[in-house]
Short mmCIF file of C-alpha atoms in Angstrom, two decimals:
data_model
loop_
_atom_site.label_atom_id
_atom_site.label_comp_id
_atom_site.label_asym_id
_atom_site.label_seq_id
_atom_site.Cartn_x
_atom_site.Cartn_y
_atom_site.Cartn_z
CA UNK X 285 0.00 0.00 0.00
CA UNK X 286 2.74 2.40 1.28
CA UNK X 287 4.71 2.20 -2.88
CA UNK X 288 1.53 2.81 -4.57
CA UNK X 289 0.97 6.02 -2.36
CA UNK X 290 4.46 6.56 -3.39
CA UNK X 291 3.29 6.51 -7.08
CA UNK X 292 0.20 8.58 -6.72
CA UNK X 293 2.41 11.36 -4.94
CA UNK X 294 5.55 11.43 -7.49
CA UNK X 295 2.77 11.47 -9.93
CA UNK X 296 1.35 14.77 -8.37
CA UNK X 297 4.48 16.59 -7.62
CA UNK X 298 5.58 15.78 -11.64
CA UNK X 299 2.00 16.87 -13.49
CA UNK X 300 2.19 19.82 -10.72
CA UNK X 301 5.88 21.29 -11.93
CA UNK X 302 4.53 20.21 -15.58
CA UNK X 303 2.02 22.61 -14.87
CA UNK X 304 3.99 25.60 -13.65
CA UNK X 305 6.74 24.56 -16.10
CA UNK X 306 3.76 25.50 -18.56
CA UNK X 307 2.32 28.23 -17.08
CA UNK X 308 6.06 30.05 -16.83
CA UNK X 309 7.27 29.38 -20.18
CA UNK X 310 7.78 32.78 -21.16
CA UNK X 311 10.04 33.29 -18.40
CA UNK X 312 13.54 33.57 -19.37
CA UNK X 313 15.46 30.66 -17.16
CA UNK X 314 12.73 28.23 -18.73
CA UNK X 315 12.18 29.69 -22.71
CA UNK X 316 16.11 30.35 -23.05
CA UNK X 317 16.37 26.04 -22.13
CA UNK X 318 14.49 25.41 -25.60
CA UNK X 319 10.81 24.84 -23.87
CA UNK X 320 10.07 22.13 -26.18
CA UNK X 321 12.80 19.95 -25.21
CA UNK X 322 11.81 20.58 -21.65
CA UNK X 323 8.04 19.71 -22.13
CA UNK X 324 9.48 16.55 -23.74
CA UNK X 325 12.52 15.49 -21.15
CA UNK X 326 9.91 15.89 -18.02
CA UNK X 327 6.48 14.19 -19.18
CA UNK X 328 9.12 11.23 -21.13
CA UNK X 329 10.76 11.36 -17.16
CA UNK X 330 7.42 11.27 -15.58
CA UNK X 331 5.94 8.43 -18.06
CA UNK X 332 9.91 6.26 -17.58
CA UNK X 333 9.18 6.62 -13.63
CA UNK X 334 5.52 5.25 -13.88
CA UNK X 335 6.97 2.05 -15.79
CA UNK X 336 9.66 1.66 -13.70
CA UNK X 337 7.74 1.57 -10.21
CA UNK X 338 6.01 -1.83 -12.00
CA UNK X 339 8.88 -3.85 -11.60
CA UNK X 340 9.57 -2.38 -7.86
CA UNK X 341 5.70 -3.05 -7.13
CA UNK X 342 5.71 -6.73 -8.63
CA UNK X 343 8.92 -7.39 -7.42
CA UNK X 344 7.41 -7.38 -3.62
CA UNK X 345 4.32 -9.34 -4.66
CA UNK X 346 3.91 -11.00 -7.40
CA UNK X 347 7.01 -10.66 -10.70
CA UNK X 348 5.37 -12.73 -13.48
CA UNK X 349 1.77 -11.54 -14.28
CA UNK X 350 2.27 -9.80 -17.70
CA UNK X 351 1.30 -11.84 -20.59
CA UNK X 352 3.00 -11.88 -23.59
CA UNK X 353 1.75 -8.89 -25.41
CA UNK X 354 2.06 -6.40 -22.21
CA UNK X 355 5.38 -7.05 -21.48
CA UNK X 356 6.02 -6.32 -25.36
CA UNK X 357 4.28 -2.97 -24.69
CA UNK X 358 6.22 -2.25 -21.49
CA UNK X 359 9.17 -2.88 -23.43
CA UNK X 360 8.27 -0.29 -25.97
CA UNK X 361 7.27 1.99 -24.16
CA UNK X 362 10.19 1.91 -21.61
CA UNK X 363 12.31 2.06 -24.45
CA UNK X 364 10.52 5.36 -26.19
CA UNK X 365 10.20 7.37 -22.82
CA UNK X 366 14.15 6.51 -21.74
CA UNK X 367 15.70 7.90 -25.01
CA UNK X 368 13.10 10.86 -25.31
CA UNK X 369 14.48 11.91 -21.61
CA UNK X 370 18.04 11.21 -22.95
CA UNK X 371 18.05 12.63 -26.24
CA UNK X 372 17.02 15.72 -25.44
CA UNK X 373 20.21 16.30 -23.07
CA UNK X 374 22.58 15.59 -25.67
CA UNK X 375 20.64 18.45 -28.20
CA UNK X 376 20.81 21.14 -25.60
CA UNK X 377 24.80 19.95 -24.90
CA UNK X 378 25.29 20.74 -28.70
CA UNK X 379 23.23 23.55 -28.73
CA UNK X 380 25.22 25.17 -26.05
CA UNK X 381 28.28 24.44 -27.20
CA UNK X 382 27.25 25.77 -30.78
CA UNK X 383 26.31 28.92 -29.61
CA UNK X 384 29.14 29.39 -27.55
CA UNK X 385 31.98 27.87 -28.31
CA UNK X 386 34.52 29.49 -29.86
CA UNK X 387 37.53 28.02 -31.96
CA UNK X 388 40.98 28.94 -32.36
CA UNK X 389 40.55 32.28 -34.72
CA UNK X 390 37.90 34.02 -32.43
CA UNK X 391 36.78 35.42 -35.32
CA UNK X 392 33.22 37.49 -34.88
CA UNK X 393 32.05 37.38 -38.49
CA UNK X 394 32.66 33.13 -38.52
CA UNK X 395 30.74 32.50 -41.91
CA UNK X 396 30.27 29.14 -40.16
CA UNK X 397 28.02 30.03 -37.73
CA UNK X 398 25.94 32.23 -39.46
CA UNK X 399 25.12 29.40 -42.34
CA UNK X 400 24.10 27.00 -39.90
CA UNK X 401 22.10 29.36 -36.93
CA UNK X 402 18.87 27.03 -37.65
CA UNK X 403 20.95 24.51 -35.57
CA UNK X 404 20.37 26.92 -32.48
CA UNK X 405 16.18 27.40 -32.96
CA UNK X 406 13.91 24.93 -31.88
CA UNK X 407 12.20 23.08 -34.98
CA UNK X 408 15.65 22.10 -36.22
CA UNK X 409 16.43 20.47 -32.35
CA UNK X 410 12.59 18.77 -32.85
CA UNK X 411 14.28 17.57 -35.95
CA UNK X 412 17.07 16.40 -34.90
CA UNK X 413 14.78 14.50 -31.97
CA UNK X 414 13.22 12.76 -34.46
CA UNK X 415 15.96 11.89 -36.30
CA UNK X 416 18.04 10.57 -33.22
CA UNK X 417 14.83 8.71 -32.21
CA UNK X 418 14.50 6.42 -35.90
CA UNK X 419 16.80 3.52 -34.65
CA UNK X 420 14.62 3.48 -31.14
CA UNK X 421 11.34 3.34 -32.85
CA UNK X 422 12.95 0.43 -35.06
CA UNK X 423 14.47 -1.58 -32.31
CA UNK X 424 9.98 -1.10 -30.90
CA UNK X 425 9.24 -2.33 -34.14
CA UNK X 426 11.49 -5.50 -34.02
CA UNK X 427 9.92 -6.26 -30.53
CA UNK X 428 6.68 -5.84 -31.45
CA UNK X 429 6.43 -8.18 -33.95
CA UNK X 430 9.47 -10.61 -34.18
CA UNK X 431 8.59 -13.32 -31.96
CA UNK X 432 11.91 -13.95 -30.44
CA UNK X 433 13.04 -10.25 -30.02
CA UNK X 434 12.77 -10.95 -26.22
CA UNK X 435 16.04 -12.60 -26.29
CA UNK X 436 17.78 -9.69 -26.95
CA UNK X 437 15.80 -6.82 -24.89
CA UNK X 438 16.65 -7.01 -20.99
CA UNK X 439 13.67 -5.56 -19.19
CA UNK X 440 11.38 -8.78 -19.76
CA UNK X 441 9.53 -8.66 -16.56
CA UNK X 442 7.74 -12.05 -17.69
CA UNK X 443 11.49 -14.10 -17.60
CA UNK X 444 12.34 -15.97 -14.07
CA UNK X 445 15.12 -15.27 -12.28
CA UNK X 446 17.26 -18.12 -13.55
CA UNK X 447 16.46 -17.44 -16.85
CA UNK X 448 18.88 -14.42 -17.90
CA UNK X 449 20.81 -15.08 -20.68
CA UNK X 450 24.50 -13.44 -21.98
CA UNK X 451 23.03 -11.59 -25.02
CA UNK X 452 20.42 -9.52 -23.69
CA UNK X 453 22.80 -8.20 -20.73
CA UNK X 454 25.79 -7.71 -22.96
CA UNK X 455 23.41 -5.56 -25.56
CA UNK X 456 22.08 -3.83 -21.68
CA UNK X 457 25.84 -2.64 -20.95
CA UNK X 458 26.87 -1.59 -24.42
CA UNK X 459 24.04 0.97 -24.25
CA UNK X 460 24.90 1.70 -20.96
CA UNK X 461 28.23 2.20 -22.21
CA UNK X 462 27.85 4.07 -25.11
CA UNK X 463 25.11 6.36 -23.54
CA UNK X 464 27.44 7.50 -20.94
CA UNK X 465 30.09 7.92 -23.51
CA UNK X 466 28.11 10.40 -25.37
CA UNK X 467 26.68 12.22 -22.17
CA UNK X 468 30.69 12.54 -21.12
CA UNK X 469 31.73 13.73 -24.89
CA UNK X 470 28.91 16.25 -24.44
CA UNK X 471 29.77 17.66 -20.96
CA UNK X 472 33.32 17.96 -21.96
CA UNK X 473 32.48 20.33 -24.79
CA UNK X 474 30.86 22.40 -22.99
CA UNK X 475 33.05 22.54 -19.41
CA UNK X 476 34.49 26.05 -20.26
CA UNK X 477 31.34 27.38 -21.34
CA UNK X 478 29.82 30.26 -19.08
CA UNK X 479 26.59 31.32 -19.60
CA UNK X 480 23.90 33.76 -18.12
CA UNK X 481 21.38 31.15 -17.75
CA UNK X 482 23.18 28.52 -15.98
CA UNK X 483 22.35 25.83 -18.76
CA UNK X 484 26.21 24.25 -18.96
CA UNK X 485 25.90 24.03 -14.93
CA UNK X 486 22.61 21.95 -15.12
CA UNK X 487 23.63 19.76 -17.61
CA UNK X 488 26.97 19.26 -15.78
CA UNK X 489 24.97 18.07 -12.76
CA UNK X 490 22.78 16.09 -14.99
CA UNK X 491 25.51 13.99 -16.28
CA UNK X 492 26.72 13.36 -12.57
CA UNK X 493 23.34 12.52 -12.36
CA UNK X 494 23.28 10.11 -14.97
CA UNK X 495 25.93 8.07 -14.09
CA UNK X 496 24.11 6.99 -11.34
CA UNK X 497 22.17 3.71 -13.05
CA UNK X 498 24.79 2.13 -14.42
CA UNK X 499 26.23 1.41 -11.30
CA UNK X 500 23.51 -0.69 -10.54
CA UNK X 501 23.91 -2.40 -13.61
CA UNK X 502 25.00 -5.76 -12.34
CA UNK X 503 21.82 -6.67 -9.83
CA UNK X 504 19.67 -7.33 -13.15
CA UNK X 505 20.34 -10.83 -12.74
CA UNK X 506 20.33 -11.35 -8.89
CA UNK X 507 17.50 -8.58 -7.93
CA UNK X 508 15.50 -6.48 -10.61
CA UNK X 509 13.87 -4.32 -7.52
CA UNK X 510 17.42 -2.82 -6.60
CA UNK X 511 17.95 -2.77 -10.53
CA UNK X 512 15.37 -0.46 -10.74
CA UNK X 513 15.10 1.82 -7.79
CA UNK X 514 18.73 3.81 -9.31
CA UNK X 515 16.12 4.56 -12.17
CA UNK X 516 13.50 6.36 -10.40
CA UNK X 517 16.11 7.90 -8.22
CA UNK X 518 17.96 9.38 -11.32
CA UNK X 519 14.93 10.33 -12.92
CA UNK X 520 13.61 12.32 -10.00
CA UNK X 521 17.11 13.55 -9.51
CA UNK X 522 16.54 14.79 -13.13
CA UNK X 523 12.66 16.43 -12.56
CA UNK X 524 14.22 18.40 -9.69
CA UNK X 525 17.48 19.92 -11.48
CA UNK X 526 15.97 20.20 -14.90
CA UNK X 527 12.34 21.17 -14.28
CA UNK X 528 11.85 22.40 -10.51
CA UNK X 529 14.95 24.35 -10.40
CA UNK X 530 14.55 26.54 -13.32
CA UNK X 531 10.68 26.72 -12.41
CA UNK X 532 11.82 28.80 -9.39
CA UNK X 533 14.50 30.96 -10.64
CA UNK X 534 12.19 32.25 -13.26
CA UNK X 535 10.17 33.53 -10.16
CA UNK X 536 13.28 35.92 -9.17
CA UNK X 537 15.33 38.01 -11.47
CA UNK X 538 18.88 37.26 -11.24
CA UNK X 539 20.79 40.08 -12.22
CA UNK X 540 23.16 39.48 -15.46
CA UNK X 541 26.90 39.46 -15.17
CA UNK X 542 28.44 43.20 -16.02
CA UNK X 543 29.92 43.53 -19.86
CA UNK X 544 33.67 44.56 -20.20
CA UNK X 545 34.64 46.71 -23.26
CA UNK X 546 38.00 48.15 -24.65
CA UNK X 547 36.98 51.30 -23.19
CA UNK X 548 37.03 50.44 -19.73
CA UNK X 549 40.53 49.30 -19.99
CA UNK X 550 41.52 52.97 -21.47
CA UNK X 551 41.50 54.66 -17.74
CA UNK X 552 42.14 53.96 -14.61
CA UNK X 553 38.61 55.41 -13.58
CA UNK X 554 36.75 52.98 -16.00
CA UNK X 555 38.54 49.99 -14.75
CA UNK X 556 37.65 50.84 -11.45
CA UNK X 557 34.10 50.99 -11.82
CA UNK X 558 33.54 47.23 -13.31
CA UNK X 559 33.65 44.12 -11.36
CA UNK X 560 36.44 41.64 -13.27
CA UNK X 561 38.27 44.92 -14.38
CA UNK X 562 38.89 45.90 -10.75
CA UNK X 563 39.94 42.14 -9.78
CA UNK X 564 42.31 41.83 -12.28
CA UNK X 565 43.58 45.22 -11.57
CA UNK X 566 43.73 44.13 -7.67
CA UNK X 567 45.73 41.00 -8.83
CA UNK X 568 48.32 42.78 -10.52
CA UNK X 569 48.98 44.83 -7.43
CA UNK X 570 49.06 42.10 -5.17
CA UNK X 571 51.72 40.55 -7.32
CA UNK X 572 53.60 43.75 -8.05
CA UNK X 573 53.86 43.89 -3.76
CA UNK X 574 55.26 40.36 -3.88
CA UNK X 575 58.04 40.97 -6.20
CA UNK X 576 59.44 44.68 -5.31
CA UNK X 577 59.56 47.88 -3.53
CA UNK X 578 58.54 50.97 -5.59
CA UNK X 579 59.40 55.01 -4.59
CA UNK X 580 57.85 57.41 -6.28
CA UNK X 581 59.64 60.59 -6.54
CA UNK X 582 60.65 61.65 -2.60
CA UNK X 583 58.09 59.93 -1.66
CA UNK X 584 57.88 56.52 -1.02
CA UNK X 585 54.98 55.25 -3.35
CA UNK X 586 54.30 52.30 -0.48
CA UNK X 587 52.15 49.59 -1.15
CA UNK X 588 49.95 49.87 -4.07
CA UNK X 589 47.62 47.51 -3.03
CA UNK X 590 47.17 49.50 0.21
CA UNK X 591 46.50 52.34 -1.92
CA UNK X 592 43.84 50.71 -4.20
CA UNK X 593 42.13 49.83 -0.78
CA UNK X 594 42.49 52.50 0.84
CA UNK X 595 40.54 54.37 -1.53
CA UNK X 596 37.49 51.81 -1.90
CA UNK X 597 36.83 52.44 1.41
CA UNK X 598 36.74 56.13 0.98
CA UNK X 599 34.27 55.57 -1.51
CA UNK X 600 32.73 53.48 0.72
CA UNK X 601 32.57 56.20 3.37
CA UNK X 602 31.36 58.55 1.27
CA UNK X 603 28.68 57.03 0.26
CA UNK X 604 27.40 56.20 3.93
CA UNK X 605 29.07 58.54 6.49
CA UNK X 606 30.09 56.22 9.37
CA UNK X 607 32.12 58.25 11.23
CA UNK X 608 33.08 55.08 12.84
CA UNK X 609 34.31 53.63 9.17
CA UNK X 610 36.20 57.25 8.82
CA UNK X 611 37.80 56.51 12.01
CA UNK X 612 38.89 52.81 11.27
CA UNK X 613 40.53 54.57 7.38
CA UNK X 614 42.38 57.05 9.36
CA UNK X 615 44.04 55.01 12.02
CA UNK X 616 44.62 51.94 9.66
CA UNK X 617 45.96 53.69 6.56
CA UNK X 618 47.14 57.49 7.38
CA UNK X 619 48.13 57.43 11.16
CA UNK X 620 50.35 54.21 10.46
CA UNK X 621 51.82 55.61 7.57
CA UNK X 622 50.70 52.79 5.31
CA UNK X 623 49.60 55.37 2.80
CA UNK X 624 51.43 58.77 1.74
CA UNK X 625 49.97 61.86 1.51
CA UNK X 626 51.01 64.83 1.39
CA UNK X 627 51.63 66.64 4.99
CA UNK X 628 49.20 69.13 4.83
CA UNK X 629 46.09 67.00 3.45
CA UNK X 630 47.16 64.51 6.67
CA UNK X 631 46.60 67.44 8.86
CA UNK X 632 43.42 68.59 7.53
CA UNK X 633 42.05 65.43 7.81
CA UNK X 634 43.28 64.29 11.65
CA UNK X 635 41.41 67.97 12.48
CA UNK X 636 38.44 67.34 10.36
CA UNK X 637 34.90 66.13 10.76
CA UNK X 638 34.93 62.75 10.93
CA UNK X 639 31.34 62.63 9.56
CA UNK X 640 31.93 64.28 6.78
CA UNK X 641 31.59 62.97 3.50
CA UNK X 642 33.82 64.70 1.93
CA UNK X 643 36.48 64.37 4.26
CA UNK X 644 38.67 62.52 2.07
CA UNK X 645 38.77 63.85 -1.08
CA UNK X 646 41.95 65.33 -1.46
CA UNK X 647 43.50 62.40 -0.04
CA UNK X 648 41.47 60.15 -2.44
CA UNK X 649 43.06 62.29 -5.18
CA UNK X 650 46.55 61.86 -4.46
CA UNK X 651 46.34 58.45 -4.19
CA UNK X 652 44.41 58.25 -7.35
CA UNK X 653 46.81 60.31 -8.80
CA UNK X 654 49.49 57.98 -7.73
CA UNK X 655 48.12 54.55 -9.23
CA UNK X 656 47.03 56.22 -12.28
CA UNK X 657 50.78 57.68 -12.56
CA UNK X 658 52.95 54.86 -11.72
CA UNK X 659 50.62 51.57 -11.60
CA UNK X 660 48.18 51.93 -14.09
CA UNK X 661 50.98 51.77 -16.95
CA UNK X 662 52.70 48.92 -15.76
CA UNK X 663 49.39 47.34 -15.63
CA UNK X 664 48.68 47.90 -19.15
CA UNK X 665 52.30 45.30 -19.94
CA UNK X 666 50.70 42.97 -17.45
CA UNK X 667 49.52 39.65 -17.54
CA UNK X 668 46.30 40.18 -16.35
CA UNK X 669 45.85 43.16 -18.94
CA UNK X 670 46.22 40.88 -22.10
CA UNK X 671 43.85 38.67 -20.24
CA UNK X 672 41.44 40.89 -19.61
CA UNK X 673 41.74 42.34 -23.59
CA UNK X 674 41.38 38.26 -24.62
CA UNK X 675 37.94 37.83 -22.33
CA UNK X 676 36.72 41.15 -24.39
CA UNK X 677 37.14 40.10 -27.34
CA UNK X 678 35.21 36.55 -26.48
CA UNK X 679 32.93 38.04 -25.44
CA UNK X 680 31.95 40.40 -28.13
CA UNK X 681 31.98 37.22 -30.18
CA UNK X 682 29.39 36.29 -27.64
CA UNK X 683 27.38 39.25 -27.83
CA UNK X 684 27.31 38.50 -31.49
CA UNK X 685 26.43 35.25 -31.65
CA UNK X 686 23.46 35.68 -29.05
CA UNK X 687 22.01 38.88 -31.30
CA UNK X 688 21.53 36.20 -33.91
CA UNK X 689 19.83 33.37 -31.64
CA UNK X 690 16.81 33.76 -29.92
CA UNK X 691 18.62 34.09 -26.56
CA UNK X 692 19.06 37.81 -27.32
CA UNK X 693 15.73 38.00 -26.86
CA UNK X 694 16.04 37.69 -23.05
CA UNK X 695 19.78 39.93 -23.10
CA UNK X 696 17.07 42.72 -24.22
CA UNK X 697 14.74 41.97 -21.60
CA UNK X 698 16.71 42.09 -19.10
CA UNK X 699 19.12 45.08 -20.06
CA UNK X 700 16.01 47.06 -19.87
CA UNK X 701 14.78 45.73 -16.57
CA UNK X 702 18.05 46.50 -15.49
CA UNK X 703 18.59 49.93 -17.05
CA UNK X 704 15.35 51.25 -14.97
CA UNK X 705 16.84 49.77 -11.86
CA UNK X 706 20.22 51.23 -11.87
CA UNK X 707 20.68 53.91 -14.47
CA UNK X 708 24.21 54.99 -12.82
CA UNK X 709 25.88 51.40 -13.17
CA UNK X 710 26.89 49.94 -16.14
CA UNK X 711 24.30 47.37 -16.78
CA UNK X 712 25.00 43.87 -17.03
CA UNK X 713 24.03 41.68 -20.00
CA UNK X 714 26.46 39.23 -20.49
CA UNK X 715 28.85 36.42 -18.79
#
């Protein structure tokens, strides 16, 4: 009694998330996942689940009641909703990796990608589905109507125990096999891909996920019920990181990643005003500190890492007025001498008004003046410069490629959501 209430409720939790998976298909964590191959991977899951729980069920009471022509039908329908949850995987790995890969050349106008962008929209993936699923609905055809096709397909619930023979488990593993093969040659593809959706980090966890069954491989001859309980594990596995999670991130909108352009790489005031710029410009000084000790003119230029700190948390004061904050910058930075400035800005500042906001400016100058003087060009011959002038250029090619697929769609969406929210920050629409 307790495993059919079992099936009634994963039943009710799957047509529930189908439901909502329907209802927010417009959103863009669930349209920018090709809906259609969605729809497909979670009622195929829900329908593999309900055929699986059979052979769990029976297994406790009673294994051999099918007759001949419903265990053919279990077989073909096992078969159908298995590669119509699988297949669908491997499209979105190529689709991804289509879209964003990028070869050797970098090149934005790739004559390549612009023949082929049907490969990114959704009839040609449908296609391609169909296609993919010809040698499955032959293999139903075969064990439909040849007599002896039971010999060679595993999941005959009406054979006893003793009964297994070598074929049909050495054709089980060499599917196995070359499933996971395929799911691993598809993850790999895409393991440097970044995108704004998180679609290469659910189809990494969904190849973890996958793995799972053919562990479990071997009990198909000694016990068919712990053969079969890694199935409905994986597939629910599956609903949950494929359907439920993107069901609720379409109810909150994650911000998009910032954009870096050549410009902000022309000044020192641009680069500190973007997110990776600013890291990659901390990096530098971190590793300039490691390897030598600057001067600059009679004064010693100190740390330029201190500097770079020391004046994010001026801006930092600034913007809220914690006397307490002003307090901590003065006695950290100026009274220990970390910092240089000149003599007369030090004084103005130890006798100043610790709340306010302005208290810091000239210092903030100076130091400004400093990195922009003596760091900021031997951070343009850095390391982390050319790096930073590579990741541009990818991602234009990004940028280009998604104005040509329909995930620009959402990049426009959201760069106007974004614009309203925070008109005074460069707005975000790409990773």
């Amino acid at each position: 009694m307790l495993l059919y209430i079992i099936v009634a409720f994963a039943f009710l939790v799957y047509v529930g998330i189908g439901i909502m998976l329907y209802k927010r298909r417009k959103e863009r964590n669930i349209k920018s996942r090709s809906p259609v191959l969605i729809y497909i991977t979670h009622w195929s899951n829900l329908l593999e689940t309900l055929l699986t729980f059979p052979i769990i069920i029976e297994g406790y009471l009673n294994p051999y009641e099918l007759d001949y022509y419903e265990n053919r039908l279990y077989q073909v329908a096992a078969l159908i909703a298995h590669y119509l949850v699988y297949f669908p995987y491997i499209l979105r790995c190529y689709r991804l990796y289509f879209i964003f890969h990028l070869d050797k050349d970098w090149e934005i106008q790739n004559n390549r990608f612009k023949q082929n962008i049907h490969r990114t929209r959704q009839r040609w993936l449908v296609k391609m589905l169909c296609f993919c699923m010809i040698p499955v609905i032959t293999a139903c055809i075969i064990c439909l109507f040849w007599k002896d096709a039971d010999k060679y397909f595993p999941l005959n619930l009406s054979r006893p125990k003793n009964d297994w023979v070598d074929i049909p488990d050495c054709v089980y593993t060499f599917v196995c096999f070359t499933e996971e093969l395929i799911m691993i040659a598809g993850i790999y593809a895409i393991k440097d891909i970044s995108d704004d959706f998180n679609m290469s980090n659910e189809l990494f966890y969904v190849g973890i996920i996958w793995f799972l069954t053919p562990a479990f491989s071997i009990y198909i001859r000694s016990s068919k019920v712990i053969w079969a309980i890694p199935y409905v594990i994986r597939n629910i596995l599956l609903m949950l990181r494929s359907s439920l999670v993107p069901v609720i991130w379409s109810f909150f909108n994650k911000p998009l990643f910032e954009p870096l352009t050549i410009e902000m790489l022309s000044s020192l005031e641009l680069t500190l005003q973007n997110a990776a710029t600013l890291e990659a410009f901390e990096e530098f000084l971190r590793l300039e500190e490691l390897t030598t000790t600057r001067s600059f003119g009679s004064i010693n230029c100190g740390s330029g890492l201190s500097m770079l700190e020391f004046y994010l948390k001026c801006r930092l004061f600034a913007n809220s007025g914690s006397s307490n904050l002003a307090e901590n910058i003065f006695e950290d930075y100026l009274e220990t001498k970390i910092v240089h400035i000149p003599a007369e800005v030090y004084l103005e500042i130890e006798n100043g008004d610790f709340t306010d906001a302005n208290l810091f400016n000239k210092a903030e100058n100076s130091v400004i003046e400093k990195l922009k003087t003596y760091f900021y060009p031997k951070f343009m011959t850095s390391d982390q410069y050319f790096f930073l002038k590579r990741l541009i250029h990818r991602q234009e090619i990004y940028q280009y490629r998604l104005m040509q697929t329909s995930l620009h769609e959402f990049q426009i969406n959201e760069h106007k959501k974004m614009v309203v929210e925070c008109d005074d920050w460069p707005v975000p629409t790409l990773d």
